[in-house]
PDB file of C-alpha atoms and ligand atoms in Angstrom:
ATOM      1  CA  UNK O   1       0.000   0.000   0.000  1.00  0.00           C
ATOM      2  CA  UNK O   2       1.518   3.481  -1.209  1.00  0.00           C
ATOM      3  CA  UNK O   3       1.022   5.843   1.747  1.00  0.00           C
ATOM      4  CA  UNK O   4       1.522   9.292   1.432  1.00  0.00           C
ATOM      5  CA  UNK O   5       4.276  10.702   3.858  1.00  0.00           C
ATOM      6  CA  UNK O   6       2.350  12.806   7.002  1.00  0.00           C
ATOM      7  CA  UNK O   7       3.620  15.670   9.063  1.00  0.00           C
ATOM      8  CA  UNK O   8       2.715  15.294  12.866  1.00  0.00           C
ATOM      9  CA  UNK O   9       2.112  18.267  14.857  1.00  0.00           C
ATOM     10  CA  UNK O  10       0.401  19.100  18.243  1.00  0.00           C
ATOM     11  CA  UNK O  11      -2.551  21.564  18.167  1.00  0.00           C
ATOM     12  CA  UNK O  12      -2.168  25.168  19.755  1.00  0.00           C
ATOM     13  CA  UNK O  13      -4.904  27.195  21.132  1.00  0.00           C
ATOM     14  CA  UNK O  14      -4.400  29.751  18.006  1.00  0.00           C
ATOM     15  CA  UNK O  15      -3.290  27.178  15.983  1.00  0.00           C
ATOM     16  CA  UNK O  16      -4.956  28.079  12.500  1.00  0.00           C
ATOM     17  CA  UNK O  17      -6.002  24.548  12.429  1.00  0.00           C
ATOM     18  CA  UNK O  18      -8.426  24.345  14.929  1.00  0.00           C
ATOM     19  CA  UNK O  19     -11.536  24.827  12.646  1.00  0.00           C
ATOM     20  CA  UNK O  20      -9.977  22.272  10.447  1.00  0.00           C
ATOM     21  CA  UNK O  21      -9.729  19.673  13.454  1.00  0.00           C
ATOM     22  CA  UNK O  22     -13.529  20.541  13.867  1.00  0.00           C
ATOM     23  CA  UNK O  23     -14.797  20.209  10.018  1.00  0.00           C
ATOM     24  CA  UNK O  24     -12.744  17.138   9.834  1.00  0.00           C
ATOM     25  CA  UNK O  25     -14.190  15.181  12.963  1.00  0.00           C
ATOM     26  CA  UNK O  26     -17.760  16.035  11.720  1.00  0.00           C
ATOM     27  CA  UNK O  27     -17.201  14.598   8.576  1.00  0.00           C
ATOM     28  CA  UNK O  28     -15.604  11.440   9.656  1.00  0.00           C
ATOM     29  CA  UNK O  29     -18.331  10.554  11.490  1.00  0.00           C
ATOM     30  CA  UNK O  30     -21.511  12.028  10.615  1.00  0.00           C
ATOM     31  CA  UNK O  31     -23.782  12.901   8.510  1.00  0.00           C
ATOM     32  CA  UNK O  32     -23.476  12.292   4.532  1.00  0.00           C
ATOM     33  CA  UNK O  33     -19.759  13.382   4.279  1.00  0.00           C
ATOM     34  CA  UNK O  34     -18.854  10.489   6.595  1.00  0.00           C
ATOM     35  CA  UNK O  35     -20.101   7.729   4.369  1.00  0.00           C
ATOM     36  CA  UNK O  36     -17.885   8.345   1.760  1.00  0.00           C
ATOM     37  CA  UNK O  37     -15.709   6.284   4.416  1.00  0.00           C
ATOM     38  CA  UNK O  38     -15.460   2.692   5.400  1.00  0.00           C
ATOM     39  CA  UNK O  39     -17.063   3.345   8.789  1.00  0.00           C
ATOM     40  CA  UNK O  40     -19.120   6.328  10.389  1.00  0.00           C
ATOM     41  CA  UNK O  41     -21.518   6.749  13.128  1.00  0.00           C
ATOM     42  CA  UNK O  42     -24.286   8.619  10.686  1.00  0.00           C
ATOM     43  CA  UNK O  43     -26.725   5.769  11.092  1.00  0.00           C
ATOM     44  CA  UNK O  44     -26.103   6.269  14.800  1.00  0.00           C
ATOM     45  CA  UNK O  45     -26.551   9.612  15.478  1.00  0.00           C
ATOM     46  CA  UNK O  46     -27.911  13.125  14.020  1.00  0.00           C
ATOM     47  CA  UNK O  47     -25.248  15.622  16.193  1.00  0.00           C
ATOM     48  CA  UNK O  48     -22.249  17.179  15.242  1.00  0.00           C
ATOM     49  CA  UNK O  49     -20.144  15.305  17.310  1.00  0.00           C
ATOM     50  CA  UNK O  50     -18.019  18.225  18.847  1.00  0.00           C
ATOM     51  CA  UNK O  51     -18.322  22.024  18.381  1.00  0.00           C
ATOM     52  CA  UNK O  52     -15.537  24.262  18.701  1.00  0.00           C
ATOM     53  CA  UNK O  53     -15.171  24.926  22.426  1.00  0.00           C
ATOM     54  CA  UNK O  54     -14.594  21.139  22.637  1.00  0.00           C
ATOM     55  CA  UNK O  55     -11.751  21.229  20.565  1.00  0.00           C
ATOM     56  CA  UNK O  56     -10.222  23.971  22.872  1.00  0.00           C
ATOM     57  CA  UNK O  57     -11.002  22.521  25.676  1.00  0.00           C
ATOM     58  CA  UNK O  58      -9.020  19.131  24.516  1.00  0.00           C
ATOM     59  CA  UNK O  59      -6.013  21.334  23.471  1.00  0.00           C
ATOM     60  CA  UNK O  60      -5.973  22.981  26.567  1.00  0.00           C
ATOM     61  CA  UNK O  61      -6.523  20.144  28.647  1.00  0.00           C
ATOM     62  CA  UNK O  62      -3.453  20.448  31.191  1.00  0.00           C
ATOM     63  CA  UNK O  63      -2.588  16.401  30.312  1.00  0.00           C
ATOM     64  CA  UNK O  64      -4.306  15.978  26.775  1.00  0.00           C
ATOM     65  CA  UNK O  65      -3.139  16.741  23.216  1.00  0.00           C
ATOM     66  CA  UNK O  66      -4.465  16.527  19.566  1.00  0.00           C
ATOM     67  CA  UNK O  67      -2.285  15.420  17.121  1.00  0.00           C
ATOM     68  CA  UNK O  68      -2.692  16.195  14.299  1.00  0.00           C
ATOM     69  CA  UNK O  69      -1.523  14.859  10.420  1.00  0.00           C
ATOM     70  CA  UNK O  70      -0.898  16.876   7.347  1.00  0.00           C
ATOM     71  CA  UNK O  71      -0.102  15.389   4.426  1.00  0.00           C
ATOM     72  CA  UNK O  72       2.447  16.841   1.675  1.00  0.00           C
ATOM     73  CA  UNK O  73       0.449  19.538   0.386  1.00  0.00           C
ATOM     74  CA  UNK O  74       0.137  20.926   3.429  1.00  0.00           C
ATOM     75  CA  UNK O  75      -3.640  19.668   4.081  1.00  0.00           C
ATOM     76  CA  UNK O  76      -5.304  18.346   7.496  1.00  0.00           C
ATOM     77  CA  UNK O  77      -5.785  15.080   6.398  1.00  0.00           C
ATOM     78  CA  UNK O  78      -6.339  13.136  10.161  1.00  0.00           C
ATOM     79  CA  UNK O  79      -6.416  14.041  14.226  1.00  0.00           C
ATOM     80  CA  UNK O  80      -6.514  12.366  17.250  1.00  0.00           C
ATOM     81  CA  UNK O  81      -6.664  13.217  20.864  1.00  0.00           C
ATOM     82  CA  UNK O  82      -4.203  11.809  23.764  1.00  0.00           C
ATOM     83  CA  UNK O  83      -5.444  12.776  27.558  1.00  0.00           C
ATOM     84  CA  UNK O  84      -2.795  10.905  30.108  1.00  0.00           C
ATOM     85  CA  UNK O  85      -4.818   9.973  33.121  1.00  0.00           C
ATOM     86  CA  UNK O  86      -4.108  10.610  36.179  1.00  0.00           C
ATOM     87  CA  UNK O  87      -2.650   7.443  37.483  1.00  0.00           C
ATOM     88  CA  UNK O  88      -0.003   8.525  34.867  1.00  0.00           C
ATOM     89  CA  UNK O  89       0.155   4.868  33.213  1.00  0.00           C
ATOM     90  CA  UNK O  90      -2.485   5.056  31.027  1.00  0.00           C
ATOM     91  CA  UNK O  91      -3.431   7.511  27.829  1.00  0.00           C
ATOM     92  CA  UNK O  92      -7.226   7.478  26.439  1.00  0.00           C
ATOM     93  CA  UNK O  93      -7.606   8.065  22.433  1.00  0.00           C
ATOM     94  CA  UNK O  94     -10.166   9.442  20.943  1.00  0.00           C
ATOM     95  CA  UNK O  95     -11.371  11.881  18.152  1.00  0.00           C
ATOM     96  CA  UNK O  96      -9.866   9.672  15.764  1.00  0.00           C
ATOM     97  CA  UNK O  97     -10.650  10.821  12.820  1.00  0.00           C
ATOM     98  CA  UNK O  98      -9.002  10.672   8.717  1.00  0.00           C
ATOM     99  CA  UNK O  99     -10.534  12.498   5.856  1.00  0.00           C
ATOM    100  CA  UNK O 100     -13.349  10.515   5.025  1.00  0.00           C
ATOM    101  CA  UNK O 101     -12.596  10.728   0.779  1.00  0.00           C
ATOM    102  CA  UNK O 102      -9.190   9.634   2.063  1.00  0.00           C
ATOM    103  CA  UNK O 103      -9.591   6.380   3.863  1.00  0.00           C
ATOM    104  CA  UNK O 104      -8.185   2.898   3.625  1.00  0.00           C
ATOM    105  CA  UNK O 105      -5.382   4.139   2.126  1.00  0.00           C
ATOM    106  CA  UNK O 106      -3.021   4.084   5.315  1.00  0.00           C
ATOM    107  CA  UNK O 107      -3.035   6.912   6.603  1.00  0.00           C
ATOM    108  CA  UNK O 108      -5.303   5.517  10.025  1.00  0.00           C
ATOM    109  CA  UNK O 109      -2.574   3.430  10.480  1.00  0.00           C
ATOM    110  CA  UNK O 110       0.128   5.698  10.474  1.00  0.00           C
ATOM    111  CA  UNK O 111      -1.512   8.180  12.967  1.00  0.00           C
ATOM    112  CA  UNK O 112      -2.277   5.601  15.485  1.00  0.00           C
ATOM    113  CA  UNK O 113       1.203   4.138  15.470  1.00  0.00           C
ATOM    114  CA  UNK O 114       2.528   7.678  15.386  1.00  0.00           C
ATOM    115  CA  UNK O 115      -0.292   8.795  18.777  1.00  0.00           C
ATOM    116  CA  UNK O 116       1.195   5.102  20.467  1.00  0.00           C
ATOM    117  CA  UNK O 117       4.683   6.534  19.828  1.00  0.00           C
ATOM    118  CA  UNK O 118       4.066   9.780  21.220  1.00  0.00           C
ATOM    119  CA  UNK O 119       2.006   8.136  24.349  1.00  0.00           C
ATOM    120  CA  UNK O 120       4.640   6.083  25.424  1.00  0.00           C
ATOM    121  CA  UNK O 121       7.538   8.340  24.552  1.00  0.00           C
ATOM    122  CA  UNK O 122       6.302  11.579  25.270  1.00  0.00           C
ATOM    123  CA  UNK O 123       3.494  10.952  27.876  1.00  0.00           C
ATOM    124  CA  UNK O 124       5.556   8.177  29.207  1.00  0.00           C
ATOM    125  CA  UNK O 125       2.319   5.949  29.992  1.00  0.00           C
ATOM    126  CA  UNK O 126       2.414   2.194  29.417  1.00  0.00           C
ATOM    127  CA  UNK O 127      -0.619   1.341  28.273  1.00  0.00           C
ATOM    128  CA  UNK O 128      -3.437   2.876  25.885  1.00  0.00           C
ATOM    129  CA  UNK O 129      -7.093   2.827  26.263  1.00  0.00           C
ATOM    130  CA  UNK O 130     -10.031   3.310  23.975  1.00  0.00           C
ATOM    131  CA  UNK O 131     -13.829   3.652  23.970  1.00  0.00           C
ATOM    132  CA  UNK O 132     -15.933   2.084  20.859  1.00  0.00           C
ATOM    133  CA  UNK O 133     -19.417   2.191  20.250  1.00  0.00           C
ATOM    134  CA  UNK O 134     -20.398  -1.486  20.863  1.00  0.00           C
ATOM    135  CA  UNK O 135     -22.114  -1.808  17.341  1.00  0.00           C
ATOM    136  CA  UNK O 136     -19.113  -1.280  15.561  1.00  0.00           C
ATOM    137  CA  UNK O 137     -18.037  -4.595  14.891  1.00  0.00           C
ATOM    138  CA  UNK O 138     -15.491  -3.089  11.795  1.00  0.00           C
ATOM    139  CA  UNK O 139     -14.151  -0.817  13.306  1.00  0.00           C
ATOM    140  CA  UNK O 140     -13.227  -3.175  17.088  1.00  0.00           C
ATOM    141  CA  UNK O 141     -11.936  -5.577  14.097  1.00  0.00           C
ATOM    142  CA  UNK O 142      -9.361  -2.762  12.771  1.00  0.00           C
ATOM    143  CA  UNK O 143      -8.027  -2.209  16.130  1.00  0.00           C
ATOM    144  CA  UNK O 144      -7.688  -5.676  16.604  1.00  0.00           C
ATOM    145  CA  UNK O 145      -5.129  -6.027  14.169  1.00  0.00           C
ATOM    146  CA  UNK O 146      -3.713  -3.260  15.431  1.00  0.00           C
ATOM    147  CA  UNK O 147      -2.720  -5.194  18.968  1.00  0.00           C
ATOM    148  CA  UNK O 148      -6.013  -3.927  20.739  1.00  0.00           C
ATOM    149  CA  UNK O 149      -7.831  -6.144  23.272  1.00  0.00           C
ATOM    150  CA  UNK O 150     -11.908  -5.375  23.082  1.00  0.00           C
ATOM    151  CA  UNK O 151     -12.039  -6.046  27.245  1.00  0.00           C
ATOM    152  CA  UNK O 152     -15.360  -7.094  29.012  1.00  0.00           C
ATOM    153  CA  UNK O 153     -15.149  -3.154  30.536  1.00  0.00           C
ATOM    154  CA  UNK O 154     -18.362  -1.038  29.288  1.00  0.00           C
ATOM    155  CA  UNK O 155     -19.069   2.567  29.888  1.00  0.00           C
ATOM    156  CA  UNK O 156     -22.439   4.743  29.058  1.00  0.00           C
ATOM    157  CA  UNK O 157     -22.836   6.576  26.205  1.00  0.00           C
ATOM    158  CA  UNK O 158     -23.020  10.410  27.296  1.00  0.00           C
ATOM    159  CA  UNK O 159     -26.782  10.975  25.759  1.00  0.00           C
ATOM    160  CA  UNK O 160     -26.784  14.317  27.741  1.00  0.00           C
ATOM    161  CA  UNK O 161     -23.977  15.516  26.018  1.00  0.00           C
ATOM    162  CA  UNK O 162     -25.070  15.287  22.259  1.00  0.00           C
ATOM    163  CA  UNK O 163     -24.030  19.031  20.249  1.00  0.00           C
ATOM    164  CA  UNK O 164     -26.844  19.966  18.191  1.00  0.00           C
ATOM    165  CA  UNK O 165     -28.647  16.577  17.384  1.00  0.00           C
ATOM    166  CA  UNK O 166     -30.118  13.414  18.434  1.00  0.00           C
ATOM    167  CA  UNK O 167     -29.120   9.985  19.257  1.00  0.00           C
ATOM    168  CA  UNK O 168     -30.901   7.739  15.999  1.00  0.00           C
ATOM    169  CA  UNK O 169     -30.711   4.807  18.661  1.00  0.00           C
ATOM    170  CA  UNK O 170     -31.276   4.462  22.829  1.00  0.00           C
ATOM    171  CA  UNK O 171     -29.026   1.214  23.280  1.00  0.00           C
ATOM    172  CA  UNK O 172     -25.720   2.675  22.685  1.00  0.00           C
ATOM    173  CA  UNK O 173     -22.939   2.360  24.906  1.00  0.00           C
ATOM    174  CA  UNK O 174     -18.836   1.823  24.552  1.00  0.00           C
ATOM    175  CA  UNK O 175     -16.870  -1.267  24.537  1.00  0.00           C
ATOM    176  CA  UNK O 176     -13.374  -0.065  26.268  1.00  0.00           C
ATOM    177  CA  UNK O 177     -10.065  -1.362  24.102  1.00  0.00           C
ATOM    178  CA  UNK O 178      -6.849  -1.840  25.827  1.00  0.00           C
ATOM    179  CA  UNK O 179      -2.874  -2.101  24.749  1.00  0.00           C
ATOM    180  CA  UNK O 180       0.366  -2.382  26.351  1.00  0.00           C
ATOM    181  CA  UNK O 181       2.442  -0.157  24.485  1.00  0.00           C
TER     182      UNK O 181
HETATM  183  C1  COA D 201     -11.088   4.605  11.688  1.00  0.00           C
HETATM  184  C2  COA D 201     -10.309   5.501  10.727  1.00  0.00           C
HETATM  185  C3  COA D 201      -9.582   6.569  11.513  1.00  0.00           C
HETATM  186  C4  COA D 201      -9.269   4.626   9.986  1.00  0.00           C
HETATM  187  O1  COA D 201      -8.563   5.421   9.059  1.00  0.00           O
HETATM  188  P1  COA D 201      -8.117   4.864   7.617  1.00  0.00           P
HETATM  189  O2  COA D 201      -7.205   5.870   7.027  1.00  0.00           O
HETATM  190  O3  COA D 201      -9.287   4.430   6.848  1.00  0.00           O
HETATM  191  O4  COA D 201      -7.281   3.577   8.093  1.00  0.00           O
HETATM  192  P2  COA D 201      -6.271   2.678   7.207  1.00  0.00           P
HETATM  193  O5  COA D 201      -6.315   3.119   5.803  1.00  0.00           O
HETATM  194  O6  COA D 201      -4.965   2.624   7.898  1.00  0.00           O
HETATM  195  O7  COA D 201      -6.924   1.249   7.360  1.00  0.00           O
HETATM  196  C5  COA D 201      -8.081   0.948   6.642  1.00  0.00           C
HETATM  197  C6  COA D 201      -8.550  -0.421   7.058  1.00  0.00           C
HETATM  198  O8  COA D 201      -9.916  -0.552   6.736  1.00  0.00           O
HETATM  199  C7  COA D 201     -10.131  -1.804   6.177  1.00  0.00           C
HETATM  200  N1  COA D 201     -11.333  -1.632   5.388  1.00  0.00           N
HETATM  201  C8  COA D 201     -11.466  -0.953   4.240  1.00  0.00           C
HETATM  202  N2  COA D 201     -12.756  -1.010   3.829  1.00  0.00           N
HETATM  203  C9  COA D 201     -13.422  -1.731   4.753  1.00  0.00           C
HETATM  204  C10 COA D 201     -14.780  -2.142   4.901  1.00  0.00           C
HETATM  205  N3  COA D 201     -15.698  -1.810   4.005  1.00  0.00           N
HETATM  206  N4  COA D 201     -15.115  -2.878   5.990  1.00  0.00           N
HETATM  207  C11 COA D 201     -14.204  -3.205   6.927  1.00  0.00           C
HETATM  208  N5  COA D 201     -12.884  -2.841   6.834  1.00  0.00           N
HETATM  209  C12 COA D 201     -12.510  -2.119   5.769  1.00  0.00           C
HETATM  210  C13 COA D 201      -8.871  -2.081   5.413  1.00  0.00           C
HETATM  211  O9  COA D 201      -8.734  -3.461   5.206  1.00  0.00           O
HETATM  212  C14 COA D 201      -7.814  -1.549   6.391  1.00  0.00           C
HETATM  213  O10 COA D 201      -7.532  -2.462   7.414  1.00  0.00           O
HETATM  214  P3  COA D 201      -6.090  -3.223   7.473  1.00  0.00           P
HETATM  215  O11 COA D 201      -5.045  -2.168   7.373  1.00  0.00           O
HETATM  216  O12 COA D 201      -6.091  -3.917   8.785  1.00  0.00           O
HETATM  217  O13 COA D 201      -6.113  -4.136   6.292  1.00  0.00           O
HETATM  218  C15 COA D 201     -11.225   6.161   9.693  1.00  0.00           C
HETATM  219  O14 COA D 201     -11.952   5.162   9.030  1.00  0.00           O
HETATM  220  C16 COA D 201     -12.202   7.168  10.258  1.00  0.00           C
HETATM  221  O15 COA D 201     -11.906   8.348  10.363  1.00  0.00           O
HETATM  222  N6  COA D 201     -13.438   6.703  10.598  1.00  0.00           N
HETATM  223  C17 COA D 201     -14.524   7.597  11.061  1.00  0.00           C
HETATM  224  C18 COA D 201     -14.296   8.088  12.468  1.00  0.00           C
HETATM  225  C19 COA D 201     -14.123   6.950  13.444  1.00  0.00           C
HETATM  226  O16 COA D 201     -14.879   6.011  13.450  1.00  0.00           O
HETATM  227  N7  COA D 201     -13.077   7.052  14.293  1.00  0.00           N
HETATM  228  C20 COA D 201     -12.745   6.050  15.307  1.00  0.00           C
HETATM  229  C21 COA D 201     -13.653   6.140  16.466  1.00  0.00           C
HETATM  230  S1  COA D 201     -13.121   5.079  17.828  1.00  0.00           S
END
């Protein structure tokens, strides 16, 4: 597989980027943009997934980062988020998101080995943890081959915390993925 070569960079507060991070997380997973991917949440849920004081608030997050991936033209092409917790072994990851006209083509792979690299070596936490929406059978399966464990571990889905929308389903919750790094 030919994968285009990424630039990694943290997320600033002013970072021009910001509103990119936002349009791209919305159209990863919802809505019609999202299905031009191999796996979304629009048949899920009608919100808008994060607005823009949620992105702050993950930059500025005293022990979380985004990451985010431009490709060679200079163009946001994937994010993620890091947030160490407090026992100071473990790092949750989330906002995962690649352009959704851009998938399967490796670039999802290279950000997540690139967010365990920085976890371990820059966090300095052992260990990575995840939360999937327990439908997503495709999805679980990528991270599986990734070196993820799906664990028995469940949390709720935050149904209070929707931005703008509606859940399309009332049985959701997240499977919780684990990895020694
Ligand atoms: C999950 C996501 C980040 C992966 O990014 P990506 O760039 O597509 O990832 P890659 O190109 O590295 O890998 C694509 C994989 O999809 C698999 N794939 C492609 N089409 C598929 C399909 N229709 N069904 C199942 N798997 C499929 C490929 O086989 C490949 O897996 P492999 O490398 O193990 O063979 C991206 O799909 C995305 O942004 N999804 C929407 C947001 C989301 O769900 N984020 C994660 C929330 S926990």
């Amino acid at each position: 597989m030919h994968t285009a070569p990424l630039t990694f960079r943290i997320a600033a507060p002013s970072d021009p980027d910001v509103s990119n991070v936002l349009t791209l997380v919305r159209s990863a997973y919802r809505g019609d943009a999202s299905r031009a991917g191999w796996t979304t949440e629009a048949d899920l849920l009608a919100d808008e997934r994060i607005d823009h004081a949620g992105v702050l608030a993950k930059i500025a997050a005293p022990d979380g980062v985004i990451l985010m991936a431009h490709d060679e033209t200079g163009a946001l092409a994937s994010c993620c988020e890091l947030l160490k917790r407090p026992d100071g072994k473990l790092a949750y990851f989330g906002l995962f998101a690649v352009d959704p006209t851009r998938q399967a083509g490796g670039i999802g792979r290279q950000v997540l080995a690139e967010a365990e690299r920085y976890a371990k070596q820059e966090l300095g936490v052992e260990r990575m943890e995840m939360s999937v929406i327990w439908t997503r059978d495709e999805l679980i399966a990528w991270y599986v081959r990734r070196g993820y464990t799906k664990t028995e571990e469940t949390r709720p889905f935050p149904y209070e915390h929707l931005v703008n929308g509606k859940a399309l389903r009332d049985d959701l919750y997240f499977s919780m993925l684990v990895k020694d790094l």
